[in-house]
Amino acid sequence: MRSFKNEATHVLSFINHKGGAGKTTTALAVAEILAQEDRKHVLLVDLDPQTNATVTLISEDKWSELDREGRTIAKLLSDRINFHEPPKRDIETAIAKRVSIVNDGIARLDLLPSSIRLIDIQDRIPMIALSGNFTTNPLEILKNALQPVLGRYDYVILDCPPSLGTVTQNGLRISTGYVIPAILDIVST
Ligand SMILES: Nc1ncnc2c1ncn2[C@@H]1O[C@H](COP(=O)(O)OP(=O)(O)OP(=O)(O)O)[C@@H](O)[C@H]1O
Ligand SMILES: [Mg+2]
């Protein structure tokens, strides 16, 4: 198993401050093609509380169940913000395996689902130091959460929300590259 440190894992953020520019559609297509056609091991991390990527890759019923059980990126991040207590959610239990509606699931494509609860997390991240936590870097919460599994993937695809807030900044912090889909208009570009 490779470690993240040797940078063999490509981490790609799909970003654009403009909404509706094609981030999710492109991120999903790239993730599915890499896994299905190129036989790469791919983890798609849905960083957008709109959960569009999540409910495209798994059913809404399945997502509701995972969200109720706290098996989402929101819970992983909130465990790290609540620094008084040790992290409670094991990332392994939050990763949905063999996702996609293509072929009833793609063998090498995994998903770390999002949650609408991520809105609250986004607001709390800048307040970490104010709450007395001086040891957690607010821009490295995602890195810490993903660290145990990053080495097993060839590609980690981050579908970011339409903002450059702290969740997106956490994504950029661990990215080896980024993609900015744009509509050919002045606002998007
Ligand atoms: N290459 C494309 N050509 C035409 N339509 C597209 C293309 N890519 C995406 N779309 C359409 O544009 C709309 C927005 O796409 P998408 O949800 O991927 O954008 P987004 O940037 O993720 O949006 P948000 O900022 O809300 O997360 C969708 O209806 C999608 O089907
Ligand atoms: Mg999107």
Short mmCIF file of C-alpha atoms and ligand atoms in Angstrom, two decimals:
data_model
loop_
_atom_site.label_atom_id
_atom_site.label_comp_id
_atom_site.label_asym_id
_atom_site.label_seq_id
_atom_site.Cartn_x
_atom_site.Cartn_y
_atom_site.Cartn_z
CA MET A 1 0.00 0.00 0.00
CA ARG A 2 1.35 3.42 -0.95
CA SER A 3 1.50 6.30 1.44
CA PHE A 4 0.06 9.71 0.59
CA LYS A 5 3.45 11.24 1.26
CA ASN A 6 5.02 9.87 -1.93
CA GLU A 7 2.36 11.81 -3.87
CA ALA A 8 1.47 8.83 -6.03
CA THR A 9 -2.16 9.59 -5.25
CA HIS A 10 -3.51 12.30 -7.52
CA VAL A 11 -5.95 14.54 -5.66
CA LEU A 12 -7.99 16.68 -8.01
CA SER A 13 -10.32 19.47 -6.87
CA PHE A 14 -13.14 20.55 -9.16
CA ILE A 15 -13.73 24.20 -8.35
CA ASN A 16 -15.48 27.34 -9.54
CA HIS A 17 -16.95 30.04 -7.34
CA LYS A 18 -19.79 30.28 -9.87
CA GLY A 19 -22.61 27.79 -9.32
CA GLY A 20 -23.82 25.54 -12.11
CA ALA A 21 -20.56 25.65 -14.07
CA GLY A 22 -20.33 21.86 -14.43
CA LYS A 23 -18.13 20.91 -11.45
CA THR A 24 -20.20 17.94 -10.33
CA THR A 25 -20.97 16.64 -13.82
CA THR A 26 -17.30 16.77 -14.79
CA ALA A 27 -16.03 15.34 -11.50
CA LEU A 28 -18.46 12.40 -11.77
CA ALA A 29 -17.56 11.71 -15.40
CA VAL A 30 -13.83 11.82 -14.71
CA ALA A 31 -14.20 9.57 -11.63
CA GLU A 32 -16.34 7.01 -13.48
CA ILE A 33 -14.09 6.92 -16.56
CA LEU A 34 -10.91 6.57 -14.49
CA ALA A 35 -12.43 3.67 -12.54
CA GLN A 36 -14.32 1.91 -15.33
CA GLU A 37 -12.12 2.44 -18.38
CA ASP A 38 -8.66 2.98 -16.88
CA ARG A 39 -9.19 0.53 -13.98
CA LYS A 40 -7.89 3.05 -11.45
CA HIS A 41 -8.88 3.02 -7.79
CA VAL A 42 -10.90 6.17 -7.29
CA LEU A 43 -12.46 7.88 -4.26
CA LEU A 44 -14.95 10.63 -4.95
CA VAL A 45 -15.32 12.95 -1.96
CA ASP A 46 -18.49 15.05 -2.10
CA LEU A 47 -17.60 18.33 -0.37
CA ASP A 48 -20.82 20.08 -1.39
CA PRO A 49 -23.75 20.13 1.09
CA GLN A 50 -26.07 20.15 -1.95
CA THR A 51 -25.10 16.41 -2.16
CA ASN A 52 -25.58 16.29 -5.94
CA ALA A 53 -22.66 13.93 -6.56
CA THR A 54 -23.74 11.72 -3.65
CA VAL A 55 -27.32 11.21 -4.82
CA THR A 56 -26.15 10.62 -8.38
CA LEU A 57 -23.85 7.79 -7.30
CA ILE A 58 -26.15 6.22 -4.68
CA SER A 59 -29.93 6.31 -4.23
CA GLU A 60 -31.53 9.02 -2.09
CA ASP A 61 -32.83 6.29 0.24
CA LYS A 62 -29.34 4.89 0.73
CA TRP A 63 -27.98 8.41 1.29
CA SER A 64 -30.68 9.15 3.94
CA GLU A 65 -29.70 5.98 5.78
CA LEU A 66 -25.97 6.84 5.72
CA ASP A 67 -26.68 10.42 6.80
CA ARG A 68 -28.82 9.25 9.72
CA GLU A 69 -25.99 6.97 10.82
CA GLY A 70 -23.41 9.75 10.54
CA ARG A 71 -21.53 7.95 7.75
CA THR A 72 -20.67 11.13 5.81
CA ILE A 73 -17.85 13.62 5.38
CA ALA A 74 -19.78 16.05 7.60
CA LYS A 75 -19.55 13.72 10.59
CA LEU A 76 -15.85 13.00 9.96
CA LEU A 77 -15.09 16.72 9.92
CA SER A 78 -17.26 17.58 12.92
CA ASP A 79 -15.50 14.86 14.97
CA ARG A 80 -12.24 16.72 14.32
CA ILE A 81 -13.72 20.10 15.19
CA ASN A 82 -14.99 18.80 18.55
CA PHE A 83 -11.43 18.53 19.77
CA HIS A 84 -12.35 17.79 23.39
CA GLU A 85 -13.31 14.28 22.36
CA PRO A 86 -11.28 11.82 20.28
CA PRO A 87 -12.51 11.25 16.70
CA LYS A 88 -15.52 8.96 16.90
CA ARG A 89 -16.33 8.00 13.33
CA ASP A 90 -13.99 5.58 11.55
CA ILE A 91 -13.57 6.73 7.95
CA GLU A 92 -13.83 3.11 6.78
CA THR A 93 -17.47 2.97 7.84
CA ALA A 94 -18.24 6.16 5.92
CA ILE A 95 -16.89 5.02 2.54
CA ALA A 96 -19.54 3.61 0.23
CA LYS A 97 -18.00 0.98 -2.06
CA ARG A 98 -18.71 0.14 -5.69
CA VAL A 99 -20.94 3.12 -6.40
CA SER A 100 -22.50 4.49 -9.64
CA ILE A 101 -25.65 3.75 -11.61
CA VAL A 102 -23.37 2.51 -14.40
CA ASN A 103 -23.37 -1.31 -14.47
CA ASP A 104 -25.11 -1.34 -11.05
CA GLY A 105 -21.89 0.01 -9.52
CA ILE A 106 -18.27 0.35 -10.65
CA ALA A 107 -15.87 -2.00 -8.86
CA ARG A 108 -13.06 0.46 -8.16
CA LEU A 109 -15.19 3.57 -7.49
CA ASP A 110 -15.81 4.56 -3.87
CA LEU A 111 -17.72 7.51 -2.43
CA LEU A 112 -17.39 9.56 0.71
CA PRO A 113 -20.93 10.97 0.86
CA SER A 114 -21.85 14.53 1.70
CA SER A 115 -24.59 15.85 3.97
CA ILE A 116 -26.58 19.03 4.33
CA ARG A 117 -25.02 19.13 7.83
CA LEU A 118 -21.83 20.29 6.09
CA ILE A 119 -23.29 23.84 6.01
CA ASP A 120 -22.94 24.02 9.77
CA ILE A 121 -19.39 22.62 9.63
CA GLN A 122 -18.36 25.23 7.06
CA ASP A 123 -19.48 27.95 9.48
CA ARG A 124 -17.66 26.39 12.43
CA ILE A 125 -14.27 25.76 10.81
CA PRO A 126 -13.06 29.40 11.02
CA MET A 127 -14.05 29.45 14.73
CA ILE A 128 -11.80 26.57 15.75
CA ALA A 129 -9.19 28.75 17.49
CA LEU A 130 -11.90 30.88 19.12
CA SER A 131 -13.23 27.71 20.76
CA GLY A 132 -9.85 27.20 22.43
CA ASN A 133 -8.44 24.69 19.93
CA PHE A 134 -5.00 25.96 18.97
CA THR A 135 -3.62 22.63 17.75
CA THR A 136 -5.94 21.93 14.81
CA ASN A 137 -5.11 23.81 11.61
CA PRO A 138 -8.53 24.85 10.22
CA LEU A 139 -7.29 24.16 6.68
CA GLU A 140 -6.03 20.64 7.45
CA ILE A 141 -9.15 19.03 8.90
CA LEU A 142 -9.95 17.24 5.66
CA LYS A 143 -6.34 16.13 5.28
CA ASN A 144 -6.41 14.58 8.76
CA ALA A 145 -9.73 12.88 8.10
CA LEU A 146 -8.63 11.35 4.76
CA GLN A 147 -5.07 10.44 5.73
CA PRO A 148 -5.78 6.79 6.70
CA VAL A 149 -7.18 5.86 3.27
CA LEU A 150 -5.53 8.17 0.74
CA GLY A 151 -2.68 5.77 -0.05
CA ARG A 152 -4.98 3.08 -1.39
CA TYR A 153 -6.37 5.25 -4.19
CA ASP A 154 -4.84 6.25 -7.52
CA TYR A 155 -7.16 9.25 -7.71
CA VAL A 156 -9.16 11.20 -5.17
CA ILE A 157 -11.70 13.48 -6.81
CA LEU A 158 -13.05 16.37 -4.73
CA ASP A 159 -16.38 17.80 -5.86
CA CYS A 160 -16.30 21.25 -4.24
CA PRO A 161 -19.18 23.61 -3.43
CA PRO A 162 -19.62 26.82 -5.46
CA SER A 163 -17.53 28.93 -3.11
CA LEU A 164 -13.93 29.31 -2.03
CA GLY A 165 -14.85 28.95 1.64
CA THR A 166 -12.99 26.90 4.20
CA VAL A 167 -14.23 23.50 3.00
CA THR A 168 -12.97 24.19 -0.53
CA GLN A 169 -9.73 25.57 0.92
CA ASN A 170 -9.34 22.29 2.86
CA GLY A 171 -9.71 20.49 -0.47
CA LEU A 172 -7.17 22.66 -2.24
CA ARG A 173 -4.73 22.12 0.62
CA ILE A 174 -4.39 18.40 -0.24
CA SER A 175 -4.82 18.71 -4.00
CA THR A 176 -2.09 17.86 -6.47
CA GLY A 177 -4.15 19.54 -9.19
CA TYR A 178 -7.42 21.30 -9.85
CA VAL A 179 -9.97 21.59 -12.64
CA ILE A 180 -12.09 24.69 -13.18
CA PRO A 181 -15.06 23.89 -15.42
CA ALA A 182 -16.53 27.07 -16.89
CA ILE A 183 -19.46 28.10 -19.00
CA LEU A 184 -18.31 30.50 -21.71
CA ASP A 185 -19.68 33.59 -20.02
CA ILE A 186 -17.97 36.38 -18.13
CA VAL A 187 -19.28 35.41 -14.67
CA SER A 188 -18.21 31.77 -14.89
CA THR A 189 -14.82 32.44 -16.47
N1 LIG B 1 -20.65 19.89 -20.56
C1 LIG B 1 -21.92 20.21 -20.33
N2 LIG B 1 -22.74 20.55 -21.34
C2 LIG B 1 -24.02 20.89 -21.12
N3 LIG B 1 -24.62 20.90 -19.90
C3 LIG B 1 -23.86 20.58 -18.86
C4 LIG B 1 -22.48 20.22 -19.00
N4 LIG B 1 -21.97 19.97 -17.77
C5 LIG B 1 -22.98 20.16 -16.91
N5 LIG B 1 -24.12 20.50 -17.56
C6 LIG B 1 -25.41 20.80 -16.93
O1 LIG B 1 -25.26 22.02 -16.21
C7 LIG B 1 -26.01 21.97 -14.99
C8 LIG B 1 -25.10 22.26 -13.82
O2 LIG B 1 -24.08 21.25 -13.78
P1 LIG B 1 -23.39 20.82 -12.44
O3 LIG B 1 -24.40 20.44 -11.41
O4 LIG B 1 -22.36 19.81 -12.81
O5 LIG B 1 -22.69 22.18 -12.01
P2 LIG B 1 -21.96 22.53 -10.66
O6 LIG B 1 -20.87 23.47 -10.99
O7 LIG B 1 -21.58 21.30 -9.95
O8 LIG B 1 -23.13 23.26 -9.87
P3 LIG B 1 -23.09 23.72 -8.32
O9 LIG B 1 -22.22 24.92 -8.28
O10 LIG B 1 -24.51 23.99 -7.99
O11 LIG B 1 -22.51 22.57 -7.54
C9 LIG B 1 -26.63 20.58 -14.91
O12 LIG B 1 -27.98 20.68 -15.33
C10 LIG B 1 -25.81 19.77 -15.89
O13 LIG B 1 -26.58 18.73 -16.46
MG MG B 2 -21.97 20.74 -7.96
#
